[in-house]
Short mmCIF file of C-alpha atoms and ligand atoms in Angstrom, two decimals:
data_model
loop_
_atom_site.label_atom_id
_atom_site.label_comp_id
_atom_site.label_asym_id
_atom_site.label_seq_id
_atom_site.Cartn_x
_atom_site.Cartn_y
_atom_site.Cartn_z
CA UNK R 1 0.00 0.00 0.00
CA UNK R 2 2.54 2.56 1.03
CA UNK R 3 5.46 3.63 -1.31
CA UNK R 4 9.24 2.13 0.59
CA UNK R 5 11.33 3.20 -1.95
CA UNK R 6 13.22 6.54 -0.53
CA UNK R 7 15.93 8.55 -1.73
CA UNK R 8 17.02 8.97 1.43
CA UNK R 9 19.72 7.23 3.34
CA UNK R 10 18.53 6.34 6.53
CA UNK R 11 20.31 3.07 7.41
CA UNK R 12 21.76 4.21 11.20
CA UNK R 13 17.74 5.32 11.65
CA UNK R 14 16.96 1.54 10.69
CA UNK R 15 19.79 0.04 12.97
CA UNK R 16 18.49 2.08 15.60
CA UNK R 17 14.88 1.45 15.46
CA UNK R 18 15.51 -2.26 14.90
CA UNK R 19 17.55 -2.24 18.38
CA UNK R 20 14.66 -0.10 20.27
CA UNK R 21 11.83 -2.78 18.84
CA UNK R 22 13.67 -5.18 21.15
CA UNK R 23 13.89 -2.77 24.12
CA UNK R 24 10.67 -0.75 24.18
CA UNK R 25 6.94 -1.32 22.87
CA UNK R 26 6.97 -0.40 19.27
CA UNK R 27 10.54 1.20 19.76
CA UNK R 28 9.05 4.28 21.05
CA UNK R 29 8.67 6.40 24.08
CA UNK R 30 5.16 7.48 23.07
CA UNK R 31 3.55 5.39 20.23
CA UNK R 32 2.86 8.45 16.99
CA UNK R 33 6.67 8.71 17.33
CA UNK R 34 6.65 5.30 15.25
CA UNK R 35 5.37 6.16 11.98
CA UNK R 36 2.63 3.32 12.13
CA UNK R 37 -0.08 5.43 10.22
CA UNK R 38 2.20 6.15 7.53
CA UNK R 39 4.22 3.18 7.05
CA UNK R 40 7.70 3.18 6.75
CA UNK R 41 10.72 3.47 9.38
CA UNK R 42 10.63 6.54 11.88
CA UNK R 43 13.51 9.06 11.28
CA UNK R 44 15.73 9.10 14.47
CA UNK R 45 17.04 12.83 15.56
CA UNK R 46 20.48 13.37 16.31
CA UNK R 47 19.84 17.18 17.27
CA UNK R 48 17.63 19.85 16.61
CA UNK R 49 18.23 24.09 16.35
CA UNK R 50 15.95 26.67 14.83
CA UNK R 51 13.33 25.34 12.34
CA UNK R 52 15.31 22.59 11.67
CA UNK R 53 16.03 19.22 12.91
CA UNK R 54 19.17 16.45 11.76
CA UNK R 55 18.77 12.77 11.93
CA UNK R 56 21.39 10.29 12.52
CA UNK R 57 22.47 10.02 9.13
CA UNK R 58 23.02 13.52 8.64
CA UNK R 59 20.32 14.49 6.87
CA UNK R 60 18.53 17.50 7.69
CA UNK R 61 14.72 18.45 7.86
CA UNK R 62 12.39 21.56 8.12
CA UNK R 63 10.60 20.61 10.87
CA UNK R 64 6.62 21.44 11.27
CA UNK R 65 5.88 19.17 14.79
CA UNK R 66 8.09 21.23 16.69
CA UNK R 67 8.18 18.75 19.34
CA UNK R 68 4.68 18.59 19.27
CA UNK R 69 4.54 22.86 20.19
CA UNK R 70 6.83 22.93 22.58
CA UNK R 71 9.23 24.74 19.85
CA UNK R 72 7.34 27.56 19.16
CA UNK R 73 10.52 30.03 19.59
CA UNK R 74 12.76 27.42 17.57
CA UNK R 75 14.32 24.60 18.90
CA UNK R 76 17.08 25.16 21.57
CA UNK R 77 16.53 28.92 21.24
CA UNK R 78 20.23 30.38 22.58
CA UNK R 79 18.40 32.49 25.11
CA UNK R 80 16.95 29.82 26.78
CA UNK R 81 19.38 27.30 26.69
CA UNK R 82 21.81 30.03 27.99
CA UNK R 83 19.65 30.11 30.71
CA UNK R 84 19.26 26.94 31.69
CA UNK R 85 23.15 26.27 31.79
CA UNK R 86 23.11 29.00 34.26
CA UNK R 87 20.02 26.88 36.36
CA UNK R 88 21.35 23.53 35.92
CA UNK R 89 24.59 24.80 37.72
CA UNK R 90 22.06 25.62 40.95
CA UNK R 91 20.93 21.98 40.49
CA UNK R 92 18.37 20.14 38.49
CA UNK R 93 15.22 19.53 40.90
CA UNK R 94 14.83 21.44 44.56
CA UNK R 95 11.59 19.77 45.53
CA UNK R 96 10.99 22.75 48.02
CA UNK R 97 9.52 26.04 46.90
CA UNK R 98 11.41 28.08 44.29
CA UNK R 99 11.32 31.50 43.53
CA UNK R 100 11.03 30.76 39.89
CA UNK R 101 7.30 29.59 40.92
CA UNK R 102 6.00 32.90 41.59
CA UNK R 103 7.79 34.41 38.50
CA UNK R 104 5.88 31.73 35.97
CA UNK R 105 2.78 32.11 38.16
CA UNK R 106 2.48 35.49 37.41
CA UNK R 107 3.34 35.40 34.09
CA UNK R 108 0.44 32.78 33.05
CA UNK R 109 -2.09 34.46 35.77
CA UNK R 110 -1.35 38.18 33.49
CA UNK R 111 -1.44 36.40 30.47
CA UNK R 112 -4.52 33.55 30.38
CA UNK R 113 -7.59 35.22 31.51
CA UNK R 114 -9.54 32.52 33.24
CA UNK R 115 -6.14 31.82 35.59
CA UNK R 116 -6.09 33.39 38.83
CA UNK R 117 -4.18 30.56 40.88
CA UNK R 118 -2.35 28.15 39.14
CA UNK R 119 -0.71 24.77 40.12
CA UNK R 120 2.24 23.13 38.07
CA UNK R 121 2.87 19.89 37.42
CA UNK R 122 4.53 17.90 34.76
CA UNK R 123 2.49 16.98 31.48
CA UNK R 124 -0.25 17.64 30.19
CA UNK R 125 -2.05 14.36 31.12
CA UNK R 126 -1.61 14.90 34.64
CA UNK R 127 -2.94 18.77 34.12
CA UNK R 128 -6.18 16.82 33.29
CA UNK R 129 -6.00 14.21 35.80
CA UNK R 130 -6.10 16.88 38.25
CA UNK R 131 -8.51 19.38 36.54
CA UNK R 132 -11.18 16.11 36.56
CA UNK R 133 -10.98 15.38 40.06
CA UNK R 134 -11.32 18.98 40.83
CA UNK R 135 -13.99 19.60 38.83
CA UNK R 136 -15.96 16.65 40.06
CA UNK R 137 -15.13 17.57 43.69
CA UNK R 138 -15.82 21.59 43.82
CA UNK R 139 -19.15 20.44 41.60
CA UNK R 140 -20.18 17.15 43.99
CA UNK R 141 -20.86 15.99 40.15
CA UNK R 142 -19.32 12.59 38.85
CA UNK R 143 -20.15 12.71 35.08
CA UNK R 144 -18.22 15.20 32.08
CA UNK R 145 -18.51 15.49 28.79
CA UNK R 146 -15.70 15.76 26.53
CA UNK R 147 -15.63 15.69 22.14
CA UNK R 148 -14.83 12.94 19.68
CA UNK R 149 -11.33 13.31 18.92
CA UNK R 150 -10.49 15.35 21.62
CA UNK R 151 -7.18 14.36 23.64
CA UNK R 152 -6.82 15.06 27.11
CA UNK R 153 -4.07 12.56 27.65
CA UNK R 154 -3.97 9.04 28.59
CA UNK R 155 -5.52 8.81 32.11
CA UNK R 156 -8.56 6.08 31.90
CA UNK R 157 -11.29 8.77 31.86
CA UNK R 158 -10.76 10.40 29.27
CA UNK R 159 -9.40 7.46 26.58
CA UNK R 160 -13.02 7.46 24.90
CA UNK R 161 -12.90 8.95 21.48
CA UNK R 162 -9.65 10.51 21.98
CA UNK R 163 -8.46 11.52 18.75
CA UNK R 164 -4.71 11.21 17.11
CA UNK R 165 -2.88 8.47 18.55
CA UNK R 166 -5.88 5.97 18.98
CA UNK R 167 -7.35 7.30 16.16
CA UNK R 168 -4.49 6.32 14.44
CA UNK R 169 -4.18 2.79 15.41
CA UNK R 170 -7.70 2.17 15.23
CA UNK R 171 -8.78 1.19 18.93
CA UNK R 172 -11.91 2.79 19.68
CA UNK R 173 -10.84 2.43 23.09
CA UNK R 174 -7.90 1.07 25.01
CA UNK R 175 -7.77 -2.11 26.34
CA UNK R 176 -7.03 -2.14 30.25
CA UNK R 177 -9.82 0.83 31.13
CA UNK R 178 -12.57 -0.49 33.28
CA UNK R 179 -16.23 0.58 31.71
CA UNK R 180 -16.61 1.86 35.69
CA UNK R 181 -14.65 4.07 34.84
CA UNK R 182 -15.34 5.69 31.72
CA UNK R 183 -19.77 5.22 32.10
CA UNK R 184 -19.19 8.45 33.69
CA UNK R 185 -17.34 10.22 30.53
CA UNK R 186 -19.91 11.14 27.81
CA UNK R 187 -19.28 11.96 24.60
CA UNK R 188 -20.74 14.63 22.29
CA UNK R 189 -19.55 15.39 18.59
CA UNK R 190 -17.35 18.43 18.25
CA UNK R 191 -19.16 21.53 16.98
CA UNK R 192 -22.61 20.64 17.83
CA UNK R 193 -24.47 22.55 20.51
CA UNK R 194 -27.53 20.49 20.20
CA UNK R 195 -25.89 17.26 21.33
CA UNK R 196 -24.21 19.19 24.31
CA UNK R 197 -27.73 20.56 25.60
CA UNK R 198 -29.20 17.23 24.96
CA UNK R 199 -26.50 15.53 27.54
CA UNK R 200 -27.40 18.04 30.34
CA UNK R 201 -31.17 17.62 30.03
CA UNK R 202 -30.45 13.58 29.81
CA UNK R 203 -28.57 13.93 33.12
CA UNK R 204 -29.90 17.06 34.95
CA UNK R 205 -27.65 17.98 38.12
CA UNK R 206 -25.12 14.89 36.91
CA UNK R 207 -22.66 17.04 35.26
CA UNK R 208 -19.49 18.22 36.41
CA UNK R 209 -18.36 20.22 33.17
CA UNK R 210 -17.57 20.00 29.64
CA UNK R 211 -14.24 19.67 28.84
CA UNK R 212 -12.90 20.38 25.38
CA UNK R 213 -9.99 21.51 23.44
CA UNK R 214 -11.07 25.02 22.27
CA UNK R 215 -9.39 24.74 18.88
CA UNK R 216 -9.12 20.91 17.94
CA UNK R 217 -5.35 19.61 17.25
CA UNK R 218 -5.39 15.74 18.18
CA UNK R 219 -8.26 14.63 15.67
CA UNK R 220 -6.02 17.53 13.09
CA UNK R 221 -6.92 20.52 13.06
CA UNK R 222 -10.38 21.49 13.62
CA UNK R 223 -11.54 25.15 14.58
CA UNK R 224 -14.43 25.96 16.76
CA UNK R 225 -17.58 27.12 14.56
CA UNK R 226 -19.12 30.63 15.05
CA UNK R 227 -20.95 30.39 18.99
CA UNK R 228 -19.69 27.26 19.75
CA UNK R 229 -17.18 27.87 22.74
CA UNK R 230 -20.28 31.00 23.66
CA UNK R 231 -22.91 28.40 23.84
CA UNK R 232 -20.55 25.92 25.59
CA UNK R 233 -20.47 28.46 28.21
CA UNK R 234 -24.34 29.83 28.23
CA UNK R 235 -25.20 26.13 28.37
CA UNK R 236 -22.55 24.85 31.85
CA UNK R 237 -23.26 28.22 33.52
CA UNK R 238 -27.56 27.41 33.09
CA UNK R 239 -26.96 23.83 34.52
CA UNK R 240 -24.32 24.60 37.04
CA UNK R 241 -21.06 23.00 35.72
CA UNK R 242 -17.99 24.36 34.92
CA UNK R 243 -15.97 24.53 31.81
CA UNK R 244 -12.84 23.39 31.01
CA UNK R 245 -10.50 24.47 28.18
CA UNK R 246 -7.52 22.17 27.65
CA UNK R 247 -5.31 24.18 26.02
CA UNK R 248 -2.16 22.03 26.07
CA UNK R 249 -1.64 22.74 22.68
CA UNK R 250 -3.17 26.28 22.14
CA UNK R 251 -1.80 28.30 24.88
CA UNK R 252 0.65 30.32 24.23
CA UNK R 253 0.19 29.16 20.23
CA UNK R 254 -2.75 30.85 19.04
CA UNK R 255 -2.33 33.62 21.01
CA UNK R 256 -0.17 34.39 24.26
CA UNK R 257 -3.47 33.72 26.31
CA UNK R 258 -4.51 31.18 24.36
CA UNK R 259 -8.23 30.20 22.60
CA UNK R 260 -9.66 32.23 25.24
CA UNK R 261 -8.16 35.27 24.51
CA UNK R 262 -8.53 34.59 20.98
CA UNK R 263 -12.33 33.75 21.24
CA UNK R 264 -13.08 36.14 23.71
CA UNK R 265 -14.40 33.21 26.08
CA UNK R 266 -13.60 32.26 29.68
CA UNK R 267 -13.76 29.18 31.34
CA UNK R 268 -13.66 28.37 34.86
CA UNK R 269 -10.71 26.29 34.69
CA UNK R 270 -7.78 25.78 32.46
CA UNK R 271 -5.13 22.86 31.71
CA UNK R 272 -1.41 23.83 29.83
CA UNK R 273 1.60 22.01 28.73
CA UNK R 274 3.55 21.82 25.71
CA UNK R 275 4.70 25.65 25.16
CA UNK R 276 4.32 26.87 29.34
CA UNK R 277 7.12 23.81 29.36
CA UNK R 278 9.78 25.36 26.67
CA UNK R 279 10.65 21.89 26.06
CA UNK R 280 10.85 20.30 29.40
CA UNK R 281 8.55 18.37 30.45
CA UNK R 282 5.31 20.82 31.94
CA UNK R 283 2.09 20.63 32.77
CA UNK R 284 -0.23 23.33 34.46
CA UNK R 285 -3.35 23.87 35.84
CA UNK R 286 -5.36 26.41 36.80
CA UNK R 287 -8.55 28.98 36.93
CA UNK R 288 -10.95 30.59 39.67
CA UNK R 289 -9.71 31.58 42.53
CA UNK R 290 -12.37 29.79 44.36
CA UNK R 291 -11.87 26.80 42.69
CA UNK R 292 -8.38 26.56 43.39
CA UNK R 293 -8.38 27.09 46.55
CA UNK R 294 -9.70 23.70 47.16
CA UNK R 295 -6.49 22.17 46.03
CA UNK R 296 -4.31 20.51 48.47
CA UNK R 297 -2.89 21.86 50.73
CA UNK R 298 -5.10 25.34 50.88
CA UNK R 299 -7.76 22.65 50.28
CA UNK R 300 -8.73 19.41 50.79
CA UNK R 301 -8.39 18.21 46.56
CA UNK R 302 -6.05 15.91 46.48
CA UNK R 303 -2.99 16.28 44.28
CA UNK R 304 1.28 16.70 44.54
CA UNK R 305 4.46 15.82 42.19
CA UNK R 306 7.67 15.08 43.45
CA UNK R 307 9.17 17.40 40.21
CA UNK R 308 6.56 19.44 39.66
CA UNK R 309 7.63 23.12 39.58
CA UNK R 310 11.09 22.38 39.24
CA UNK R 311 13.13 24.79 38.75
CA UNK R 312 15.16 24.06 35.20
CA UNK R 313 11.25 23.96 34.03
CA UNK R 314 10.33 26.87 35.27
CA UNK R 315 13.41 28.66 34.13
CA UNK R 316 12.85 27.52 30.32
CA UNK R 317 9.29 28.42 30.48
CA UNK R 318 9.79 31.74 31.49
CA UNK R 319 12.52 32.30 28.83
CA UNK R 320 10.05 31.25 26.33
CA UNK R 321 7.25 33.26 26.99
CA UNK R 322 9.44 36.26 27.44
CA UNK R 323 10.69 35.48 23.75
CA UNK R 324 6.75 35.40 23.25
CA UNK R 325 6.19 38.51 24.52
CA UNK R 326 8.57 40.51 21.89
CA UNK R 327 6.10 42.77 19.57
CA UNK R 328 5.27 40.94 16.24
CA UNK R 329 5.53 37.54 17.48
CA UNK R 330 2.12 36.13 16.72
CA UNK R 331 1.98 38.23 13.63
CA UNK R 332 5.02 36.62 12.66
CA UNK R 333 3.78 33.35 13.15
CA UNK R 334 0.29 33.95 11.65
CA UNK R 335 1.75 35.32 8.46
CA UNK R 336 4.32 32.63 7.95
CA UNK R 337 1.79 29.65 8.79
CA UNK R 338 -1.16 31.25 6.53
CA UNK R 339 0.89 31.57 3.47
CA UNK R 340 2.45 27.59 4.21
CA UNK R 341 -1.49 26.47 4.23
CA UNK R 342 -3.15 28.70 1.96
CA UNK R 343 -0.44 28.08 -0.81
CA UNK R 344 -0.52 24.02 0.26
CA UNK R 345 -4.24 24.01 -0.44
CA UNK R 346 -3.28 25.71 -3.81
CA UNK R 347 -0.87 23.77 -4.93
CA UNK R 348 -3.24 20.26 -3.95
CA UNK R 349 -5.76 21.88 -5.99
CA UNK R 350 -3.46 22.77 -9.34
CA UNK R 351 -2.04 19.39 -9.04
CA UNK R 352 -5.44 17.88 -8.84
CA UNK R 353 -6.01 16.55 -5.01
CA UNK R 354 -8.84 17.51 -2.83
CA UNK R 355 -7.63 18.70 -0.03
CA UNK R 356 -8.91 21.38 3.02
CA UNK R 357 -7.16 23.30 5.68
CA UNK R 358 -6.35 26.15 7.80
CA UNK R 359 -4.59 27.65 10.55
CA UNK R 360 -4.72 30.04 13.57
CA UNK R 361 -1.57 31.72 14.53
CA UNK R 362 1.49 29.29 14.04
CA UNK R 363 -1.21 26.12 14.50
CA UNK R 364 -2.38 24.46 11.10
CA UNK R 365 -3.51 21.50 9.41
CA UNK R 366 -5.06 20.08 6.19
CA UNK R 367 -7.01 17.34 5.33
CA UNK R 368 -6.90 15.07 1.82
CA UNK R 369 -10.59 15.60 2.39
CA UNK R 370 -13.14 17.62 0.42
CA UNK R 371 -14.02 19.36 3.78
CA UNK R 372 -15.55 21.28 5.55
CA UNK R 373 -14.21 19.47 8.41
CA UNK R 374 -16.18 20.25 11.71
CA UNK R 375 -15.79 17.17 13.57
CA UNK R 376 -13.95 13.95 14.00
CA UNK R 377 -16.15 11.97 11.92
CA UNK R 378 -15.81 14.60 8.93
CA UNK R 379 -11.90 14.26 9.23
CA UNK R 380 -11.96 10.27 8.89
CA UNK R 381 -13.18 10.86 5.60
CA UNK R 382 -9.67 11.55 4.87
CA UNK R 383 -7.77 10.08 2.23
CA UNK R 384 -5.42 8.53 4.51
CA UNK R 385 -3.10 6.11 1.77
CA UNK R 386 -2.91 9.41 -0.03
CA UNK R 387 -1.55 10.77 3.41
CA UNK R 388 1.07 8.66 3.92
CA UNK R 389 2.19 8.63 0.52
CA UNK R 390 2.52 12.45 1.07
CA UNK R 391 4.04 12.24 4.13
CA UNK R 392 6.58 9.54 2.92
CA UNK R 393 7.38 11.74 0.37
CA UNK R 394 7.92 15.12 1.78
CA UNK R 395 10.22 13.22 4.08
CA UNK R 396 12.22 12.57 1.47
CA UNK R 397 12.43 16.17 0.34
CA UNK R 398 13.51 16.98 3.81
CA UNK R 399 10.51 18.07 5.10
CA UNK R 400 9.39 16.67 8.46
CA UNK R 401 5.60 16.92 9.27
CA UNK R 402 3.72 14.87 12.22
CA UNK R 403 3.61 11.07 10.89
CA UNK R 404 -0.43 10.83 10.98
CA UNK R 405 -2.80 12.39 9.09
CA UNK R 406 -5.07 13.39 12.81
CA UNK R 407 -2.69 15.50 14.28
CA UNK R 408 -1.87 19.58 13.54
CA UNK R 409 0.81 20.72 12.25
CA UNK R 410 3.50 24.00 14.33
CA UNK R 411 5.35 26.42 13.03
CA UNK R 412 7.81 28.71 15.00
CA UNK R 413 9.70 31.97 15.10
CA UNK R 414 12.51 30.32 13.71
CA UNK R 415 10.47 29.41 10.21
CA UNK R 416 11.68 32.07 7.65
CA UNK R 417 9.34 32.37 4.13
CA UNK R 418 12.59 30.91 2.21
CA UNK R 419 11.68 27.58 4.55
CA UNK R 420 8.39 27.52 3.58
CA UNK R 421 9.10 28.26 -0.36
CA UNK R 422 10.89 25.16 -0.05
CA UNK R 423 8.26 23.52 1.35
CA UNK R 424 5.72 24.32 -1.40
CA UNK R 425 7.77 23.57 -4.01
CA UNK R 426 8.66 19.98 -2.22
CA UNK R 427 4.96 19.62 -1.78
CA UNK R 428 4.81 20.18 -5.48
CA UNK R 429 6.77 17.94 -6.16
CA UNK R 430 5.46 14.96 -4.02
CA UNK R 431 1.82 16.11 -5.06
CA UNK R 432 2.38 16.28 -8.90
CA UNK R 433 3.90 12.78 -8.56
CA UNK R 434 0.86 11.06 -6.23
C1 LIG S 501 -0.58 16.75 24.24
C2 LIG S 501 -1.91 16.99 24.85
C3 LIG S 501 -2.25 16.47 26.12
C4 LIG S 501 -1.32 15.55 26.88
O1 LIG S 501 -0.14 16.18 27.24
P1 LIG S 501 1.15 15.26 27.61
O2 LIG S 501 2.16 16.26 28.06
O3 LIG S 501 1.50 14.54 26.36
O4 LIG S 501 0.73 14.35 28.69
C5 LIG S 501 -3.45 16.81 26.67
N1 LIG S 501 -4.32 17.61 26.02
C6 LIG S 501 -4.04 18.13 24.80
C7 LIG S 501 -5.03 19.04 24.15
C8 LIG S 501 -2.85 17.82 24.17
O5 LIG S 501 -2.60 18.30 22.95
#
């Protein structure tokens, strides 16, 4: 099905990934990393600067995952790097209170409008871990409702119709969660109101909150329609639940406080990663004041991490959004990524390929779809051999996008319009020859 002949030479990638079969599930750390929904062998990294990343055979790539957003300033950005050399020399985990706390703290309570207190911890699957069981306990509630092919990491509750990297291999669910534990996770599709109200009157004073990813990433990219994330919130506040915006993967990217500054709507509580981390690993939580407080120890929520706030994390993080805060950065960001996908979708269309995208900020995707695409089900209509031929081949132009067709695609500061000529004319290329 998939085309194996490549151009490139990638035999130390092979020796390596043959080794890691034998010493790790699938040879990965976390399972998109191995190419399954595109065939092929995964590309092993030797190092990565700027836009760019270099594999173990010396070949070099424009990279659009970014570490999965993490990169948004370019990887190992001097200014942060210099600054963590000059943390790591104070030592690499204090596990008592750091001043660097406060610093981040205030940063992320300034710049995300729903966060007045915030708690750190370190991904963003235990973010939502923690978020559940507070919303459940402030609320008394047991049951939320989260979207089809939205991702809120791996924890039991929420791996119903979670998007990317079970999309990908095909398990509706996973094997190993107890049905006790997900009856109380319903699902709605993304996008529609109707199904939303029709939960709440099915299970009046039964719901916690609606959690949802305010701009879709892990089922690719999907935007909120017009009133969706308003009616979200009309709809919890008239039955007494809270909302919950994961934005893991859109703080800091779509806008430096996130879908809800860029939407204009507030939730009660919020969940972070990826970006707040600047590439180490980062998690964060928070939202009302009121609601907080019921954490542990001000309250009595359970909920602790030996590294969480640590302080070589906190000292990249703050690095990073300081780089975010320079003038021009989103602008930058939205002007490089909107003339990547609007000149993608043209060149899929002169070459004869239906295809649909977008983007938001330095956030994108595109579909081999006819589109519109407003929900999960509408992006599984994908063409998804035609994806991995694509992807296969763009790889071998030396162009590195995420390896499945369900997850969005990142852009950074360090992603210059010559980068993205190249690109589009290796997307050309691959697309003429499809
Ligand atoms: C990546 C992601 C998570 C999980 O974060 P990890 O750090 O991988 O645990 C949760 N929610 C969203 C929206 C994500 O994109």
């Amino acid at each position: 099905m998939l085309a194996t002949t490549t151009s490139l030479n990638t035999t130390r990638s092979q020796e390596i990934f043959a080794a890691a079969q034998k010493l790790m599930p699938g040879g990965v750390s976390s399972l998109i990393r191995a190419f399954r929904s595109v065939g092929g062998q995964p590309i092993v990294f030797d190092r990565v600067a700027g836009a760019y990343a270099w594999d173990v055979d010396g070949n070099q790539y424009i990279d659009y995952v970014g570490s999965w957003g993490p990169a948004i300033c370019g990887h190992a950005h001097p200014v942060v790097t210099a600054a963590l050399k000059e943390a790591i020399a104070k030592g690499t985990s204090f596990g008592a209170p750091c001043e660097l706390e406060n610093i981040l703290a205030e940063m992320v309570i300034k710049a995300v409008p729903s966060i007045e207190m915030i708690r750190f911890v370190n991904s963003g699957t235990e973010a939502c871990m923690a978020v559940l069981r507070l919303m459940r306990a402030f609320t008394g509630r047991e049951k939320v409702i989260k979207f089809e092919g939205c991702y809120h990491g791996h924890a039991d509750m929420f791996l119903v119709k979670a998007g990317s990297g079970v999309a990908t291999l095909g398990l509706p669910d996973s094997p190993g969660v107890p049905k006790s534990v997900t009856s109380n996770t319903l699902t709605a599709p993304y996008n529609d109101l109707a199904a939303v109200k029709a939960l709440f009157e099915e299970n009046p004073h039964q719901i916690a909150g609606v959690i949802l990813e305010p701009v879709v990433g892990n089922a690719g990219f999907i935007p909120p329609a017009t009133g969706f994330l308003e009616g979200l919130r009309q709809l919890t506040q008239e039955h007494g639940a809270l909302l919950v915006f994961d934005e893991v993967m859109t703080g800091f990217r779509i806008a430096y406080g996130g879908a809800q500054e860029k939407f204009g709507v507030t939730p009660d509580l919020t969940t972070l990663g990826k970006i707040i981390g600047g590439g180490l690993p980062v998690g964060a939580y928070g939202g009302r004041q009121e609601i907080m407080s019921t954490v542990a120890p001000a309250g009595p929520v359970y909920q602790a991490g030996t590294l969480s706030g640590n302080p070589l994390a906190m000292t990249a993080r703050i690095k990073t959004l300081e780089l975010l805060q320079q003038p021009g950065a989103y602008e930058q960001l939205d002007q490089i990524t909107k003339r990547l996908t609007e000149r993608l979708l043209q060149v899929a269309q002169a070459t004869g390929h239906a295809a649909c995208g977008g983007q938001i900020s330095g956030m994108f995707g595109f579909f081999f779809n006819e589109g519109p695409v407003h929900n999960y089900e509408d992006a599984q209509r994908s063409d998804l051999n035609k994806f991995a031929r694509f992807h296969r081949g763009m790889l071998e132009q030396g162009i590195y996008l995420a390896p499945s067709q369900f997850e969005a695609g990142f852009t950074s500061l360090a992603h210059t319009e010559a980068d993205i000529d190249r690109t589009l004319e290796a997307a050309r290329i691959v697309l003429s020859n499809l």
